[in-house]
Amino acid sequence: MQNAQHPYGALTPDTVIDAVESVGLFSDFRQYPLNSYENRVYQVGIEDSAPLIVKFYRPNRWTSEQIQEEHDVLLMLKDQGVSVAAPLSFHGQTLFEHKGFFFSLTEKQRGTPLEAGDLDQLFAIGELIGELHHATESWQTQHRPNIQASGHIQQSSEFILHSGFLPKKLTSGYQSLIQEVLTLTTKTQQNSPAKVRFIHGDCHRSNLLNTDNGLVLLDFDDCRMGMAVQDLWLHVSDSDAKQQQLSELIEGYESHHSFDTRELDLIDVFMAERHIAYSAWIAERWADPAFPTIFPHFTGEDFWRQHVGDLEEMVRQWGKWR
């Protein structure tokens, strides 16, 4: 299992305040940690002003060029009127470094979480993603990796197999299941359109906020090149109503940008990829003390039996999105 020293041990409350003040702001020393697993995010009070959100990027995950590329597209989207939470600029910069941590600041967004399966909200989500994809139609990332699903599945499953978390009694069945998933993935990708474009990359419900001015899209930390459907399918919350939910999403999307429905066949690929990669991500981050607290059942056999069972069900349901 992983024993590497976790990267946030040096991110003390004083370091947070010092980082914020290093850009020329004056803090009132109030800070409140916000829900974030991969990075660390805080609301920090500012003297005689509204509090700001400061995001500290996980060390050694992205280069400064990769983070700046994220910032550049967010500023471009904001200029075009797309509702996103863009980084603030100080002295002509949006990305800063303090004591080994890259960080950025944004305005605090006030709103409420979205409700799973709400058809009106799904239409609005589709609209916002359609706006995003229309505005970035010609955008090409230069520094962000274009992750291939089959390679990501292979890499993540290998990490799981060598991590020590998967019970030995499940290993043989898991290996066979991964091979079946990879075969299905290859076949599905060969028969689907291959138009790669800029995507948010992690567009689930928690990365959207319902404000008085409409939806706001948050956290482009995983933005990259990919397929349009990858920004849509995570909003399908009920397998029994998936056709209706997809219909609302696509109808909203196509009010701003065309959608190739052949991409729906790829949902099975991306669902399996995310399921496998998610468990590998927890295993890889286990040395971060936040992870054992957030995922206390990860080391138990029940977790892994559920993981394998869910993957088996995905294989059984493969090819039923259209």
mmCIF file of C-alpha atoms in Angstrom:
data_model
loop_
_atom_site.group_PDB
_atom_site.id
_atom_site.type_symbol
_atom_site.label_atom_id
_atom_site.label_comp_id
_atom_site.label_asym_id
_atom_site.label_seq_id
_atom_site.Cartn_x
_atom_site.Cartn_y
_atom_site.Cartn_z
ATOM 1 C CA MET A 1 0.000 0.000 0.000
ATOM 2 C CA GLN A 2 1.030 3.622 -0.482
ATOM 3 C CA ASN A 3 3.294 5.191 2.154
ATOM 4 C CA ALA A 4 4.469 8.367 0.443
ATOM 5 C CA GLN A 5 4.320 11.500 2.554
ATOM 6 C CA HIS A 6 1.133 13.331 1.767
ATOM 7 C CA PRO A 7 1.586 16.680 -0.012
ATOM 8 C CA TYR A 8 -0.474 18.952 2.228
ATOM 9 C CA GLY A 9 1.392 18.623 5.515
ATOM 10 C CA ALA A 10 2.984 22.038 4.952
ATOM 11 C CA LEU A 11 -0.296 23.752 4.097
ATOM 12 C CA THR A 12 -0.944 25.263 7.520
ATOM 13 C CA PRO A 13 -3.514 27.987 8.297
ATOM 14 C CA ASP A 14 -0.697 30.550 8.385
ATOM 15 C CA THR A 15 0.513 29.381 4.963
ATOM 16 C CA VAL A 16 -2.990 29.859 3.547
ATOM 17 C CA ILE A 17 -3.184 33.428 4.848
ATOM 18 C CA ASP A 18 0.376 34.257 3.781
ATOM 19 C CA ALA A 19 -0.356 32.992 0.260
ATOM 20 C CA VAL A 20 -3.453 35.161 -0.064
ATOM 21 C CA GLU A 21 -1.632 38.234 1.227
ATOM 22 C CA SER A 22 1.301 37.604 -1.125
ATOM 23 C CA VAL A 23 -0.823 38.876 -4.044
ATOM 24 C CA GLY A 24 -1.453 42.193 -2.278
ATOM 25 C CA LEU A 25 -4.655 41.445 -0.373
ATOM 26 C CA PHE A 26 -5.219 41.906 3.351
ATOM 27 C CA SER A 27 -6.934 39.027 5.094
ATOM 28 C CA ASP A 28 -9.088 39.323 8.188
ATOM 29 C CA PHE A 29 -7.654 35.881 9.137
ATOM 30 C CA ARG A 30 -10.956 34.040 8.807
ATOM 31 C CA GLN A 31 -10.655 30.868 6.769
ATOM 32 C CA TYR A 32 -13.012 27.986 6.169
ATOM 33 C CA PRO A 33 -12.061 24.737 4.396
ATOM 34 C CA LEU A 34 -14.383 23.730 1.567
ATOM 35 C CA ASN A 35 -15.166 20.265 0.272
ATOM 36 C CA SER A 36 -12.374 19.222 -2.094
ATOM 37 C CA TYR A 37 -10.555 15.905 -2.276
ATOM 38 C CA GLU A 38 -7.925 16.332 -4.987
ATOM 39 C CA ASN A 39 -6.927 19.906 -4.169
ATOM 40 C CA ARG A 40 -7.381 22.038 -1.079
ATOM 41 C CA VAL A 41 -9.871 24.890 -1.250
ATOM 42 C CA TYR A 42 -10.597 27.552 1.381
ATOM 43 C CA GLN A 43 -12.898 30.491 1.817
ATOM 44 C CA VAL A 44 -10.721 33.299 3.156
ATOM 45 C CA GLY A 45 -11.997 36.554 4.607
ATOM 46 C CA ILE A 46 -10.696 39.801 3.091
ATOM 47 C CA GLU A 47 -10.602 43.089 4.994
ATOM 48 C CA ASP A 48 -13.402 45.483 3.965
ATOM 49 C CA SER A 49 -14.448 43.188 1.128
ATOM 50 C CA ALA A 50 -16.268 39.957 0.329
ATOM 51 C CA PRO A 51 -14.454 36.699 1.103
ATOM 52 C CA LEU A 52 -12.607 34.976 -1.719
ATOM 53 C CA ILE A 53 -12.053 31.327 -2.613
ATOM 54 C CA VAL A 54 -8.420 30.207 -2.744
ATOM 55 C CA LYS A 55 -7.533 26.937 -4.429
ATOM 56 C CA PHE A 56 -4.225 25.175 -3.739
ATOM 57 C CA TYR A 57 -3.394 22.692 -6.467
ATOM 58 C CA ARG A 58 -2.136 19.264 -5.459
ATOM 59 C CA PRO A 59 1.668 19.369 -5.802
ATOM 60 C CA ASN A 60 3.197 17.425 -8.695
ATOM 61 C CA ARG A 61 -0.136 16.778 -10.400
ATOM 62 C CA TRP A 62 -0.185 19.585 -12.976
ATOM 63 C CA THR A 63 2.605 21.769 -14.286
ATOM 64 C CA SER A 64 2.264 25.545 -14.230
ATOM 65 C CA GLU A 65 1.691 25.435 -18.012
ATOM 66 C CA GLN A 66 -1.170 22.967 -17.607
ATOM 67 C CA ILE A 67 -2.833 25.044 -14.903
ATOM 68 C CA GLN A 68 -2.366 28.254 -16.873
ATOM 69 C CA GLU A 69 -4.033 26.594 -19.853
ATOM 70 C CA GLU A 70 -7.063 25.927 -17.645
ATOM 71 C CA HIS A 71 -7.067 29.587 -16.540
ATOM 72 C CA ASP A 72 -6.753 30.863 -20.106
ATOM 73 C CA VAL A 73 -9.799 28.984 -21.322
ATOM 74 C CA LEU A 74 -11.825 30.089 -18.287
ATOM 75 C CA LEU A 75 -11.002 33.744 -18.947
ATOM 76 C CA MET A 76 -11.914 33.298 -22.599
ATOM 77 C CA LEU A 77 -15.229 31.676 -21.658
ATOM 78 C CA LYS A 78 -16.039 34.450 -19.196
ATOM 79 C CA ASP A 79 -15.300 37.072 -21.874
ATOM 80 C CA GLN A 80 -17.746 35.284 -24.183
ATOM 81 C CA GLY A 81 -20.489 35.310 -21.546
ATOM 82 C CA VAL A 82 -20.377 31.627 -20.623
ATOM 83 C CA SER A 83 -21.270 31.175 -16.962
ATOM 84 C CA VAL A 84 -18.093 29.827 -15.367
ATOM 85 C CA ALA A 85 -16.128 30.574 -12.193
ATOM 86 C CA ALA A 86 -12.972 32.150 -13.613
ATOM 87 C CA PRO A 87 -9.796 32.962 -11.669
ATOM 88 C CA LEU A 88 -9.122 36.524 -10.562
ATOM 89 C CA SER A 89 -6.178 38.447 -11.955
ATOM 90 C CA PHE A 90 -3.693 40.313 -9.761
ATOM 91 C CA HIS A 91 -0.842 42.260 -11.362
ATOM 92 C CA GLY A 92 -1.693 40.610 -14.678
ATOM 93 C CA GLN A 93 -1.447 37.078 -13.271
ATOM 94 C CA THR A 94 -3.986 34.398 -12.337
ATOM 95 C CA LEU A 95 -1.594 31.674 -11.154
ATOM 96 C CA PHE A 96 0.664 32.153 -8.162
ATOM 97 C CA GLU A 97 3.137 30.093 -6.143
ATOM 98 C CA HIS A 98 3.819 30.208 -2.419
ATOM 99 C CA LYS A 99 6.038 27.810 -0.477
ATOM 100 C CA GLY A 100 5.837 25.150 -3.173
ATOM 101 C CA PHE A 101 2.080 25.409 -3.745
ATOM 102 C CA PHE A 102 0.487 26.716 -6.926
ATOM 103 C CA PHE A 103 -2.710 28.598 -6.083
ATOM 104 C CA SER A 104 -5.400 30.812 -7.572
ATOM 105 C CA LEU A 105 -8.273 32.933 -6.282
ATOM 106 C CA THR A 106 -11.867 33.295 -7.452
ATOM 107 C CA GLU A 107 -14.921 35.184 -6.330
ATOM 108 C CA LYS A 108 -17.251 33.339 -3.996
ATOM 109 C CA GLN A 109 -20.280 31.978 -5.859
ATOM 110 C CA ARG A 110 -23.550 32.049 -3.936
ATOM 111 C CA GLY A 111 -26.145 29.465 -4.851
ATOM 112 C CA THR A 112 -27.671 26.079 -4.127
ATOM 113 C CA PRO A 113 -26.773 22.539 -5.213
ATOM 114 C CA LEU A 114 -28.660 20.946 -8.086
ATOM 115 C CA GLU A 115 -31.293 18.261 -7.615
ATOM 116 C CA ALA A 116 -30.670 14.866 -9.170
ATOM 117 C CA GLY A 117 -33.037 14.048 -12.021
ATOM 118 C CA ASP A 118 -34.821 17.428 -12.169
ATOM 119 C CA LEU A 119 -35.799 17.642 -15.834
ATOM 120 C CA ASP A 120 -35.862 21.441 -15.989
ATOM 121 C CA GLN A 121 -32.392 21.582 -14.472
ATOM 122 C CA LEU A 122 -31.175 18.877 -16.861
ATOM 123 C CA PHE A 123 -32.312 21.007 -19.807
ATOM 124 C CA ALA A 124 -30.457 24.002 -18.318
ATOM 125 C CA ILE A 125 -27.355 21.861 -17.738
ATOM 126 C CA GLY A 126 -27.477 20.797 -21.379
ATOM 127 C CA GLU A 127 -27.764 24.442 -22.414
ATOM 128 C CA LEU A 128 -24.710 25.464 -20.389
ATOM 129 C CA ILE A 129 -22.595 22.572 -21.663
ATOM 130 C CA GLY A 130 -23.725 23.388 -25.203
ATOM 131 C CA GLU A 131 -22.611 26.992 -24.681
ATOM 132 C CA LEU A 132 -19.275 25.757 -23.344
ATOM 133 C CA HIS A 133 -18.692 23.462 -26.305
ATOM 134 C CA HIS A 134 -19.782 26.071 -28.836
ATOM 135 C CA ALA A 135 -17.393 28.650 -27.368
ATOM 136 C CA THR A 136 -14.490 26.173 -27.331
ATOM 137 C CA GLU A 137 -15.170 24.578 -30.725
ATOM 138 C CA SER A 138 -11.750 25.611 -32.045
ATOM 139 C CA TRP A 139 -9.877 25.409 -28.719
ATOM 140 C CA GLN A 140 -7.009 22.933 -28.580
ATOM 141 C CA THR A 141 -5.118 22.149 -25.385
ATOM 142 C CA GLN A 142 -1.361 22.134 -25.850
ATOM 143 C CA HIS A 143 -0.296 20.928 -22.404
ATOM 144 C CA ARG A 144 -3.215 18.855 -21.128
ATOM 145 C CA PRO A 145 -3.100 15.122 -21.924
ATOM 146 C CA ASN A 146 -5.691 13.562 -24.232
ATOM 147 C CA ILE A 147 -6.404 10.450 -22.162
ATOM 148 C CA GLN A 148 -7.410 7.370 -24.146
ATOM 149 C CA ALA A 149 -10.077 5.340 -22.339
ATOM 150 C CA SER A 150 -8.553 1.921 -23.013
ATOM 151 C CA GLY A 151 -5.135 3.035 -21.808
ATOM 152 C CA HIS A 152 -6.639 4.657 -18.719
ATOM 153 C CA ILE A 153 -8.597 1.485 -17.895
ATOM 154 C CA GLN A 154 -5.464 -0.634 -18.317
ATOM 155 C CA GLN A 155 -3.308 1.691 -16.231
ATOM 156 C CA SER A 156 -5.881 2.090 -13.437
ATOM 157 C CA SER A 157 -6.662 -1.625 -13.195
ATOM 158 C CA GLU A 158 -2.940 -2.464 -13.040
ATOM 159 C CA PHE A 159 -2.521 0.029 -10.212
ATOM 160 C CA ILE A 160 -5.408 -1.592 -8.327
ATOM 161 C CA LEU A 161 -3.956 -5.079 -8.830
ATOM 162 C CA HIS A 162 -0.584 -4.010 -7.421
ATOM 163 C CA SER A 163 -1.878 -1.715 -4.677
ATOM 164 C CA GLY A 164 -2.583 -4.397 -2.083
ATOM 165 C CA PHE A 165 -6.164 -3.210 -1.582
ATOM 166 C CA LEU A 166 -7.955 -5.723 -3.805
ATOM 167 C CA PRO A 167 -8.545 -8.979 -1.848
ATOM 168 C CA LYS A 168 -6.554 -11.872 -3.330
ATOM 169 C CA LYS A 169 -9.643 -14.034 -3.637
ATOM 170 C CA LEU A 170 -11.102 -11.491 -6.102
ATOM 171 C CA THR A 171 -7.953 -11.010 -8.192
ATOM 172 C CA SER A 172 -8.488 -13.689 -10.842
ATOM 173 C CA GLY A 173 -12.108 -12.714 -11.487
ATOM 174 C CA TYR A 174 -11.180 -9.039 -11.590
ATOM 175 C CA GLN A 175 -8.468 -9.644 -14.188
ATOM 176 C CA SER A 176 -10.882 -11.554 -16.413
ATOM 177 C CA LEU A 177 -13.483 -8.832 -16.022
ATOM 178 C CA ILE A 178 -11.013 -6.120 -16.992
ATOM 179 C CA GLN A 179 -10.106 -8.029 -20.139
ATOM 180 C CA GLU A 180 -13.800 -8.252 -21.046
ATOM 181 C CA VAL A 181 -14.205 -4.507 -20.469
ATOM 182 C CA LEU A 182 -11.172 -3.757 -22.635
ATOM 183 C CA THR A 183 -12.511 -5.935 -25.458
ATOM 184 C CA LEU A 184 -15.881 -4.186 -25.337
ATOM 185 C CA THR A 185 -14.183 -0.792 -25.136
ATOM 186 C CA THR A 186 -12.074 -1.445 -28.234
ATOM 187 C CA LYS A 187 -15.070 -2.676 -30.218
ATOM 188 C CA THR A 188 -17.258 0.253 -29.143
ATOM 189 C CA GLN A 189 -14.638 2.861 -29.941
ATOM 190 C CA GLN A 190 -14.016 1.377 -33.389
ATOM 191 C CA ASN A 191 -17.703 1.802 -34.263
ATOM 192 C CA SER A 192 -18.171 5.313 -32.868
ATOM 193 C CA PRO A 193 -17.345 8.816 -34.143
ATOM 194 C CA ALA A 194 -13.930 10.088 -33.203
ATOM 195 C CA LYS A 195 -14.398 13.857 -33.050
ATOM 196 C CA VAL A 196 -12.185 15.033 -30.196
ATOM 197 C CA ARG A 197 -12.836 18.455 -28.696
ATOM 198 C CA PHE A 198 -12.252 20.490 -25.531
ATOM 199 C CA ILE A 199 -14.315 19.280 -22.542
ATOM 200 C CA HIS A 200 -14.751 20.137 -18.873
ATOM 201 C CA GLY A 201 -13.676 16.573 -18.063
ATOM 202 C CA ASP A 202 -15.401 16.127 -14.685
ATOM 203 C CA CYS A 203 -18.828 17.622 -15.279
ATOM 204 C CA HIS A 204 -20.883 16.090 -12.486
ATOM 205 C CA ARG A 205 -23.657 17.746 -10.500
ATOM 206 C CA SER A 206 -21.391 18.901 -7.660
ATOM 207 C CA ASN A 207 -19.433 21.044 -10.119
ATOM 208 C CA LEU A 208 -22.496 23.131 -10.911
ATOM 209 C CA LEU A 209 -24.193 25.726 -8.760
ATOM 210 C CA ASN A 210 -27.717 27.095 -9.112
ATOM 211 C CA THR A 211 -27.513 30.873 -8.563
ATOM 212 C CA ASP A 212 -29.965 33.748 -8.904
ATOM 213 C CA ASN A 213 -28.479 34.372 -12.353
ATOM 214 C CA GLY A 214 -28.689 30.762 -13.501
ATOM 215 C CA LEU A 215 -26.273 27.852 -13.439
ATOM 216 C CA VAL A 216 -22.541 28.372 -12.949
ATOM 217 C CA LEU A 217 -20.007 25.736 -14.004
ATOM 218 C CA LEU A 218 -17.187 25.233 -11.500
ATOM 219 C CA ASP A 219 -13.812 23.503 -11.209
ATOM 220 C CA PHE A 220 -12.143 22.927 -14.578
ATOM 221 C CA ASP A 221 -9.304 21.055 -12.886
ATOM 222 C CA ASP A 222 -9.733 18.052 -15.224
ATOM 223 C CA CYS A 223 -10.353 19.960 -18.459
ATOM 224 C CA ARG A 224 -8.764 18.390 -21.532
ATOM 225 C CA MET A 225 -9.541 17.085 -25.002
ATOM 226 C CA GLY A 226 -12.230 14.408 -25.209
ATOM 227 C CA MET A 227 -15.700 13.610 -26.494
ATOM 228 C CA ALA A 228 -18.759 15.840 -26.030
ATOM 229 C CA VAL A 229 -20.776 13.070 -24.378
ATOM 230 C CA GLN A 230 -18.256 12.936 -21.529
ATOM 231 C CA ASP A 231 -19.621 16.266 -20.238
ATOM 232 C CA LEU A 232 -23.224 15.036 -20.450
ATOM 233 C CA TRP A 233 -23.565 11.466 -19.249
ATOM 234 C CA LEU A 234 -22.644 12.069 -15.601
ATOM 235 C CA HIS A 235 -25.906 13.985 -15.166
ATOM 236 C CA VAL A 236 -27.981 10.850 -15.822
ATOM 237 C CA SER A 237 -28.906 9.829 -12.289
ATOM 238 C CA ASP A 238 -31.593 7.158 -12.814
ATOM 239 C CA SER A 239 -31.039 4.162 -15.066
ATOM 240 C CA ASP A 240 -34.799 3.607 -15.346
ATOM 241 C CA ALA A 241 -35.284 7.156 -16.645
ATOM 242 C CA LYS A 242 -32.031 7.484 -18.560
ATOM 243 C CA GLN A 243 -33.657 7.998 -21.955
ATOM 244 C CA GLN A 244 -35.830 10.845 -20.694
ATOM 245 C CA GLN A 245 -32.945 12.449 -18.820
ATOM 246 C CA LEU A 246 -30.636 12.176 -21.825
ATOM 247 C CA SER A 247 -33.351 13.662 -24.014
ATOM 248 C CA GLU A 248 -33.583 16.760 -21.799
ATOM 249 C CA LEU A 249 -29.816 17.149 -21.686
ATOM 250 C CA ILE A 250 -29.426 16.833 -25.457
ATOM 251 C CA GLU A 251 -32.377 19.112 -26.220
ATOM 252 C CA GLY A 252 -30.837 21.832 -24.063
ATOM 253 C CA TYR A 253 -27.389 21.183 -25.534
ATOM 254 C CA GLU A 254 -28.606 21.457 -29.126
ATOM 255 C CA SER A 255 -30.069 24.889 -28.486
ATOM 256 C CA HIS A 256 -26.428 26.024 -28.671
ATOM 257 C CA HIS A 257 -24.431 23.262 -30.363
ATOM 258 C CA SER A 258 -25.110 20.179 -32.465
ATOM 259 C CA PHE A 259 -24.687 16.746 -30.897
ATOM 260 C CA ASP A 260 -23.844 13.493 -32.662
ATOM 261 C CA THR A 261 -26.087 10.880 -30.995
ATOM 262 C CA ARG A 262 -23.704 8.122 -32.065
ATOM 263 C CA GLU A 263 -21.541 9.286 -29.157
ATOM 264 C CA LEU A 264 -24.140 7.819 -26.774
ATOM 265 C CA ASP A 265 -22.663 4.380 -27.449
ATOM 266 C CA LEU A 266 -19.479 5.588 -25.748
ATOM 267 C CA ILE A 267 -21.215 6.125 -22.397
ATOM 268 C CA ASP A 268 -20.539 2.492 -21.471
ATOM 269 C CA VAL A 269 -16.833 3.037 -22.128
ATOM 270 C CA PHE A 270 -16.654 6.176 -20.024
ATOM 271 C CA MET A 271 -18.775 4.701 -17.248
ATOM 272 C CA ALA A 272 -16.454 1.697 -16.903
ATOM 273 C CA GLU A 273 -13.382 3.909 -17.170
ATOM 274 C CA ARG A 274 -14.601 6.233 -14.416
ATOM 275 C CA HIS A 275 -15.595 3.357 -12.144
ATOM 276 C CA ILE A 276 -12.173 1.714 -12.382
ATOM 277 C CA ALA A 277 -10.178 4.947 -12.314
ATOM 278 C CA TYR A 278 -12.103 6.210 -9.268
ATOM 279 C CA SER A 279 -10.998 3.256 -7.136
ATOM 280 C CA ALA A 280 -7.436 3.544 -8.429
ATOM 281 C CA TRP A 281 -7.491 7.251 -7.551
ATOM 282 C CA ILE A 282 -8.480 6.505 -3.941
ATOM 283 C CA ALA A 283 -5.741 3.882 -3.682
ATOM 284 C CA GLU A 284 -3.165 6.253 -5.118
ATOM 285 C CA ARG A 285 -4.155 9.043 -2.697
ATOM 286 C CA TRP A 286 -4.400 6.822 0.403
ATOM 287 C CA ALA A 287 -1.355 8.445 2.040
ATOM 288 C CA ASP A 288 -3.268 11.732 2.110
ATOM 289 C CA PRO A 289 -4.875 11.616 5.607
ATOM 290 C CA ALA A 290 -8.129 13.023 4.210
ATOM 291 C CA PHE A 291 -8.779 9.884 2.181
ATOM 292 C CA PRO A 292 -9.017 7.228 4.942
ATOM 293 C CA THR A 293 -11.427 9.576 6.694
ATOM 294 C CA ILE A 294 -13.582 10.150 3.629
ATOM 295 C CA PHE A 295 -13.499 6.527 2.416
ATOM 296 C CA PRO A 296 -13.369 4.394 5.602
ATOM 297 C CA HIS A 297 -14.770 1.282 3.869
ATOM 298 C CA PHE A 298 -12.191 1.255 1.080
ATOM 299 C CA THR A 299 -9.989 -1.363 2.746
ATOM 300 C CA GLY A 300 -12.855 -3.766 3.429
ATOM 301 C CA GLU A 301 -13.811 -6.749 1.285
ATOM 302 C CA ASP A 302 -17.389 -5.488 0.931
ATOM 303 C CA PHE A 303 -16.189 -2.404 -0.921
ATOM 304 C CA TRP A 304 -14.325 -4.482 -3.494
ATOM 305 C CA ARG A 305 -17.122 -6.986 -3.940
ATOM 306 C CA GLN A 306 -19.418 -4.056 -4.681
ATOM 307 C CA HIS A 307 -16.818 -2.592 -7.043
ATOM 308 C CA VAL A 308 -16.607 -5.854 -8.998
ATOM 309 C CA GLY A 309 -20.380 -6.358 -8.901
ATOM 310 C CA ASP A 310 -21.029 -2.884 -10.288
ATOM 311 C CA LEU A 311 -18.539 -3.502 -13.085
ATOM 312 C CA GLU A 312 -20.204 -6.817 -13.921
ATOM 313 C CA GLU A 313 -23.555 -5.041 -14.159
ATOM 314 C CA MET A 314 -22.073 -2.452 -16.518
ATOM 315 C CA VAL A 315 -20.904 -5.273 -18.772
ATOM 316 C CA ARG A 316 -24.380 -6.862 -18.712
ATOM 317 C CA GLN A 317 -26.017 -3.555 -19.652
ATOM 318 C CA TRP A 318 -23.426 -2.636 -22.311
ATOM 319 C CA GLY A 319 -24.844 -1.177 -25.518
ATOM 320 C CA LYS A 320 -28.284 -0.055 -24.288
ATOM 321 C CA TRP A 321 -28.008 3.725 -24.375
ATOM 322 C CA ARG A 322 -29.726 4.190 -27.723
#
